[in-house]
Short mmCIF file of C-alpha atoms in Angstrom, two decimals:
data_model
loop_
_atom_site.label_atom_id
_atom_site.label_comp_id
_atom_site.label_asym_id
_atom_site.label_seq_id
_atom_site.Cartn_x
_atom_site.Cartn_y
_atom_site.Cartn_z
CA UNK W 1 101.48 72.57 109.80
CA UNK W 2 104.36 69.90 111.23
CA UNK W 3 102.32 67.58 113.15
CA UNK W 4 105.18 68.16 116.48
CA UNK W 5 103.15 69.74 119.41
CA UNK W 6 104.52 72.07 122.19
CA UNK W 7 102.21 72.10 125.02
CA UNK W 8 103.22 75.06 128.10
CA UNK W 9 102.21 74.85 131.14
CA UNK W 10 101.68 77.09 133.89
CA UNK W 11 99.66 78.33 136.16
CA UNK W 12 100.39 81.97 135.68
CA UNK W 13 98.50 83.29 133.08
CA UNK W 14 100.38 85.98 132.21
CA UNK W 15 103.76 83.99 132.00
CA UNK W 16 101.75 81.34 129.99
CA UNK W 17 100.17 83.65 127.31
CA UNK W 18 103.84 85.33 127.13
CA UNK W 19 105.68 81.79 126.06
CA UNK W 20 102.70 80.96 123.86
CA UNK W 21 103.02 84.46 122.24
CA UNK W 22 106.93 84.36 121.89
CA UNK W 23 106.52 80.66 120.25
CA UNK W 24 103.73 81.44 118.07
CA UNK W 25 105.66 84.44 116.27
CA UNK W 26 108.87 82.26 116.44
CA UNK W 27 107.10 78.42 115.03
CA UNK W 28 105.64 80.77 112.22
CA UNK W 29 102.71 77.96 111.77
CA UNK W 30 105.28 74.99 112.07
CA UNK W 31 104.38 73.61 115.26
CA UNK W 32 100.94 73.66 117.46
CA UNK W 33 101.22 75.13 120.43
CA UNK W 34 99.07 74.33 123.13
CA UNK W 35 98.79 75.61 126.53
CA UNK W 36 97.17 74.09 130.06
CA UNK W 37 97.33 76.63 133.39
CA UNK W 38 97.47 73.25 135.21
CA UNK W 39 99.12 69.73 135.43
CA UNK W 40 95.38 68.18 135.28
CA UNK W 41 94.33 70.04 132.31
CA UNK W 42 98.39 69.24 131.15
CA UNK W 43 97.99 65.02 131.30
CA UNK W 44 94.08 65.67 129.64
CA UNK W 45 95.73 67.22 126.62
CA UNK W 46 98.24 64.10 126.64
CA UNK W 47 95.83 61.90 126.87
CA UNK W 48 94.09 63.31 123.65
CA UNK W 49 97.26 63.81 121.58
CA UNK W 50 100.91 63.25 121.25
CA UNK W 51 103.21 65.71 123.28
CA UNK W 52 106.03 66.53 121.70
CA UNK W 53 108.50 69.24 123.69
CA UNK W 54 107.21 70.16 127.32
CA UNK W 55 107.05 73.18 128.45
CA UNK W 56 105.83 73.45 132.56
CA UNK W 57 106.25 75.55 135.22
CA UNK W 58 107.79 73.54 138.69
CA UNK W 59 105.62 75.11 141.23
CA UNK W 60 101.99 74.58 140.63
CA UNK W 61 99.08 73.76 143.05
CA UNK W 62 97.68 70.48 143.07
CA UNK W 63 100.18 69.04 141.20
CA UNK W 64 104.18 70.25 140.09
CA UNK W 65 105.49 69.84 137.04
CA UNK W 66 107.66 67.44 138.30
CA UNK W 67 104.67 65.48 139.36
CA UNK W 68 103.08 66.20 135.68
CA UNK W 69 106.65 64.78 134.01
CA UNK W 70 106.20 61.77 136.00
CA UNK W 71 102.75 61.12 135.05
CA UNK W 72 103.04 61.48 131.49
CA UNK W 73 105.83 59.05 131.86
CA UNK W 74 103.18 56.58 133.27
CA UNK W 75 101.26 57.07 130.38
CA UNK W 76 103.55 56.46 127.90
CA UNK W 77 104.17 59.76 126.85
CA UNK W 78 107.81 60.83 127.23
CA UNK W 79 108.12 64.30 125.81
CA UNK W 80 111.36 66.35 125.91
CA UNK W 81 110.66 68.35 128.63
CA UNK W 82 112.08 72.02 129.74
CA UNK W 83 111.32 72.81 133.76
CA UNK W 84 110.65 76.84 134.28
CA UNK W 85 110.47 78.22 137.67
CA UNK W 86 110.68 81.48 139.57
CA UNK W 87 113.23 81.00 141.78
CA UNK W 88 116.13 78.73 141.64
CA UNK W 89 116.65 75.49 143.66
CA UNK W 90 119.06 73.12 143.93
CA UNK W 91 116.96 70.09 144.59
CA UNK W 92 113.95 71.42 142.33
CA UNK W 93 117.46 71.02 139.44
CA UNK W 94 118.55 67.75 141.25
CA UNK W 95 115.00 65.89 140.47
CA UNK W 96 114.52 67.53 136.83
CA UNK W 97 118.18 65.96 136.19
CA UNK W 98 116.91 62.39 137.49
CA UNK W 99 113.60 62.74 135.39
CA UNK W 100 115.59 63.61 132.10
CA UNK W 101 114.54 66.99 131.82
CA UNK W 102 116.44 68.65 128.99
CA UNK W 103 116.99 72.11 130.55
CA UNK W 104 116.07 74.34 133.51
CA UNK W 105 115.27 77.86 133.26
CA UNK W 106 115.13 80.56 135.55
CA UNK W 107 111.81 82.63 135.14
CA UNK W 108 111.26 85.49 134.07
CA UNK W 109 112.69 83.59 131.06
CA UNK W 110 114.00 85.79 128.02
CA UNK W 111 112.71 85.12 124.62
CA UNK W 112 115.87 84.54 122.93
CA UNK W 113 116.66 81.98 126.02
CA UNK W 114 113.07 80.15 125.41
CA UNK W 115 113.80 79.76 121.39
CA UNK W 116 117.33 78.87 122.24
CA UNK W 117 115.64 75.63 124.37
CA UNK W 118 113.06 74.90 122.59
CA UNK W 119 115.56 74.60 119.11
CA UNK W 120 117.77 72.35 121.24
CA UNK W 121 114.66 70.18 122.73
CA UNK W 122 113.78 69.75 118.55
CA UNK W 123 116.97 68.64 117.92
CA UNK W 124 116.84 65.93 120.71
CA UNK W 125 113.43 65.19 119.81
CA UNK W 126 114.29 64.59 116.41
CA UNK W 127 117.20 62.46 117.39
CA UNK W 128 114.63 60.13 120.16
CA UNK W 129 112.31 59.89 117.11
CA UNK W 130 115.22 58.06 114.80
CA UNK W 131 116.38 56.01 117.17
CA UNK W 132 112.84 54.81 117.73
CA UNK W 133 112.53 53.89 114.08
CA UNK W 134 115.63 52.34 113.61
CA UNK W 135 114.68 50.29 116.96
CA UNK W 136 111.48 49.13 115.11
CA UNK W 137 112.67 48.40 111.74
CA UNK W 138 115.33 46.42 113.19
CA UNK W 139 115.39 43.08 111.95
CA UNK W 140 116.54 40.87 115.19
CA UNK W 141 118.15 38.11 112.77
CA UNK W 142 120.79 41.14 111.50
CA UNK W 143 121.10 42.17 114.89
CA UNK W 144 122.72 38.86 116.04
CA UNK W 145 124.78 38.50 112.82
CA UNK W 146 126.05 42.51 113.87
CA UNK W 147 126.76 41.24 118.02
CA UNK W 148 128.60 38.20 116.41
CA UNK W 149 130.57 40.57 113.52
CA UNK W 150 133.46 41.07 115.81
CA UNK W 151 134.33 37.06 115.89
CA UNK W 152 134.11 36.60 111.76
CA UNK W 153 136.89 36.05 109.52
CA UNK W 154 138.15 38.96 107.29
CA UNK W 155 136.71 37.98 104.58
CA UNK W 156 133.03 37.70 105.47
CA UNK W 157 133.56 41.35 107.45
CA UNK W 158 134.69 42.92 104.05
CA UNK W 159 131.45 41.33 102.57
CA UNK W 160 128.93 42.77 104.92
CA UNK W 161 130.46 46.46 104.34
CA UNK W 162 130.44 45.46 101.00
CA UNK W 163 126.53 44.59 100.63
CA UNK W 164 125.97 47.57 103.14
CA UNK W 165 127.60 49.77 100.63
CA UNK W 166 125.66 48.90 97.58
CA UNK W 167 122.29 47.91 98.46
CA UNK W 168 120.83 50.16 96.44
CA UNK W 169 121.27 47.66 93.32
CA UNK W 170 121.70 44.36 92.04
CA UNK W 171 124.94 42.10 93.78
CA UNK W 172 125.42 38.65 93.08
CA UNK W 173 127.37 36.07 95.61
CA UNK W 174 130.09 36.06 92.70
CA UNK W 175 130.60 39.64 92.91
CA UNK W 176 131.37 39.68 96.14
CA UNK W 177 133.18 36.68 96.44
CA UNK W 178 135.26 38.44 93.43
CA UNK W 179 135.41 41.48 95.73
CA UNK W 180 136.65 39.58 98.72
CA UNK W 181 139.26 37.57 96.37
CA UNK W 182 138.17 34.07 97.08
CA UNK W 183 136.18 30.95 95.55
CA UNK W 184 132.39 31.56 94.75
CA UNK W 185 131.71 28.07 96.54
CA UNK W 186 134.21 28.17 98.84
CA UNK W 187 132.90 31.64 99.63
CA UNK W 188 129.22 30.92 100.20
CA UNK W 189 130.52 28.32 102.96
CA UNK W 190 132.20 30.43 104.95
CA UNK W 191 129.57 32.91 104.98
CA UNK W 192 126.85 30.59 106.08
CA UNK W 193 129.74 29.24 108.70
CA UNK W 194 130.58 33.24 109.93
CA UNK W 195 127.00 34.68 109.55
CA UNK W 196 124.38 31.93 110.41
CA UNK W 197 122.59 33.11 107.12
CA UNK W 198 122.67 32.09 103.49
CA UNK W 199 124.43 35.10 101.71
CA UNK W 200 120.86 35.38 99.77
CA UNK W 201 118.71 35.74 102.65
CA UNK W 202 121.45 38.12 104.67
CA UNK W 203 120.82 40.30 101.31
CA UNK W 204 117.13 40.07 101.85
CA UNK W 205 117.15 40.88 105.16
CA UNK W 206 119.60 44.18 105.07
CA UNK W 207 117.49 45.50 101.77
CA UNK W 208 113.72 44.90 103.76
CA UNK W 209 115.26 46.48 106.88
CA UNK W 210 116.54 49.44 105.06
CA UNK W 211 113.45 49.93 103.24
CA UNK W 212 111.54 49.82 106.64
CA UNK W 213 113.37 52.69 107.64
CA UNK W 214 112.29 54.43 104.51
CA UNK W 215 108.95 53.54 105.08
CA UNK W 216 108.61 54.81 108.88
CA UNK W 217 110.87 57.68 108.01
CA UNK W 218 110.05 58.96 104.64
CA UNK W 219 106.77 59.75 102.40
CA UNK W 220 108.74 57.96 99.49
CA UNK W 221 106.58 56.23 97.12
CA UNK W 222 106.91 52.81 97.53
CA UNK W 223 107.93 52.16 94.01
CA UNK W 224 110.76 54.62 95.06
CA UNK W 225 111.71 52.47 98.01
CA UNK W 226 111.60 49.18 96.29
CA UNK W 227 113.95 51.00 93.56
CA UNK W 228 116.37 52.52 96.39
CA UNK W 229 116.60 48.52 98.48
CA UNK W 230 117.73 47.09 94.95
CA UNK W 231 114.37 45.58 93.67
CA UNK W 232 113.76 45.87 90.33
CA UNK W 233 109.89 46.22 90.74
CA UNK W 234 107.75 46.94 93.04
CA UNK W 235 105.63 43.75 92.73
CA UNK W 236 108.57 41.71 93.68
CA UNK W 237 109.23 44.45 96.59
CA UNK W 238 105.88 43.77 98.04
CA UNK W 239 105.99 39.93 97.64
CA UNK W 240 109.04 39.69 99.80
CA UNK W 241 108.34 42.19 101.90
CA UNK W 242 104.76 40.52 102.94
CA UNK W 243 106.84 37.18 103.32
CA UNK W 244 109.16 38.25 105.86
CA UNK W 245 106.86 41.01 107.39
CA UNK W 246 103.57 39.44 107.51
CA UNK W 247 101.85 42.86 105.70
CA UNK W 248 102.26 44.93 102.54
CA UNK W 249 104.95 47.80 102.75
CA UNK W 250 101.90 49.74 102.70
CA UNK W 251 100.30 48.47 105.85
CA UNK W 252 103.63 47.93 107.58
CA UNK W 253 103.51 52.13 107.25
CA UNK W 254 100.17 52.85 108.11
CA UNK W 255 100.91 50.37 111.19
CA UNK W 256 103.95 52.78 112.53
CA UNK W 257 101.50 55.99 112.14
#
């Protein structure tokens, strides 16, 4: 089963066995599906596991699902949500807008309209869950060499697209000061002038972070990874990886799960 959860909510239990049926058949034992006939029993589920794609019904007693969405927010949990209701309202769709909420449908709500949704809340899921990895793997060194890119020389631009492009393997400072057409020594200068970095440790730092997003977004063996950010073992991987990141490339995964 893929560990993403769906979790529908509503207080009608009809409605909410129908969605739960309709995404059963469709997920095809891909995704849990959970249900909760109210916000309460909603944010105890959330509080229990990680909510993926929200499904909830607006009008609810006690609580709405706007109210739930807002909660869950609180709590860290930020779920791409879809807002259901019976009747259409203008500022019901006004405040789902404000809150994020991916879609709004109009109940009763068709099956091939619900799978339509819930495929396009995956796909934005999907795309959250990236971004979030590439935010943690980011290596805040390489972030102010990228903000600074704009102001460097020709030269030392060339040779960051030109690391970026073959990190997968060996590249020596002569190669790329080859590459770039100018003076090994004369090369290494400017790129310590341009970059704030050796050109050694900016080739450290772009192969750990791309093997950080391997590890956080891949089962890859770690052998693999070390192979794939231009080691040549996975001893030396691990050294350098544990200098720069404190852990093992190991831990550093088992840390993002």
């Amino acid at each position: 089963m893929n560990n993403k959860v769906i979790m529908v909510v509503d207080d009608e239990e009809t409605t909410r066995r129908g969605l739960r049926k309709t995404l059963i058949v469709w997920s095809n034992g891909r995704y849990e599906i959970l249900t909760a006939s109210t916000a309460g029993e909603a944010l105890a589920h959330s509080g229990k596991t990680k909510i993926h794609i929200l499904i909830t019904d607006i009008c609810m007693p006690e609580m709405t699902g706007l109210e739930l969405v807002k909660e869950m927010k609180e709590s860290g949990q930020q779920p791409v949500t879809l807002m259901i209701s019976g009747h259409s309202q203008f500022e019901f769709a006004q405040e789902a807008i404000r809150l994020g909420v991916l879609n709004y449908l109009v109940k009763p709500v068709s099956k091939a309209k619900l799978i339509e949704a819930v495929e396009e809340a995956l796909v934005k899921e999907e795309s959250i869950e990236r971004a979030g990895i590439i935010e943690k793997s980011a290596d805040l060194t390489l972030l102010q060499v990228n903000r600074e890119q704009e102001q460097a020389k020709n030269p030392v631009k060339t040779a960051y697209r030109y690391v970026d492009d073959h990190i997968h393997r060996q590249i020596s400072l002569k190669e790329v000061a080859d590459h770039v057409h100018l003076n090994s020594s004369y090369f290494s200068v400017l790129f310590k002038e341009q970059a704030g970095l050796t050109f050694s440790e900016y080739v450290t730092r772009i192969r750990l972070q791309h093997a950080k997003q391997l590890l956080a977004a891949t089962g890859l063996p770690i052998a693999q990874i070390a192979e794939e950010s231009g080691y040549q073992t996975a001893k030396y991987f691990n050294k350098i990886f544990k200098e720069y990141e404190g852990m093992t490339p190991g831990a550093y995964r088992k840390s993002l799960r």
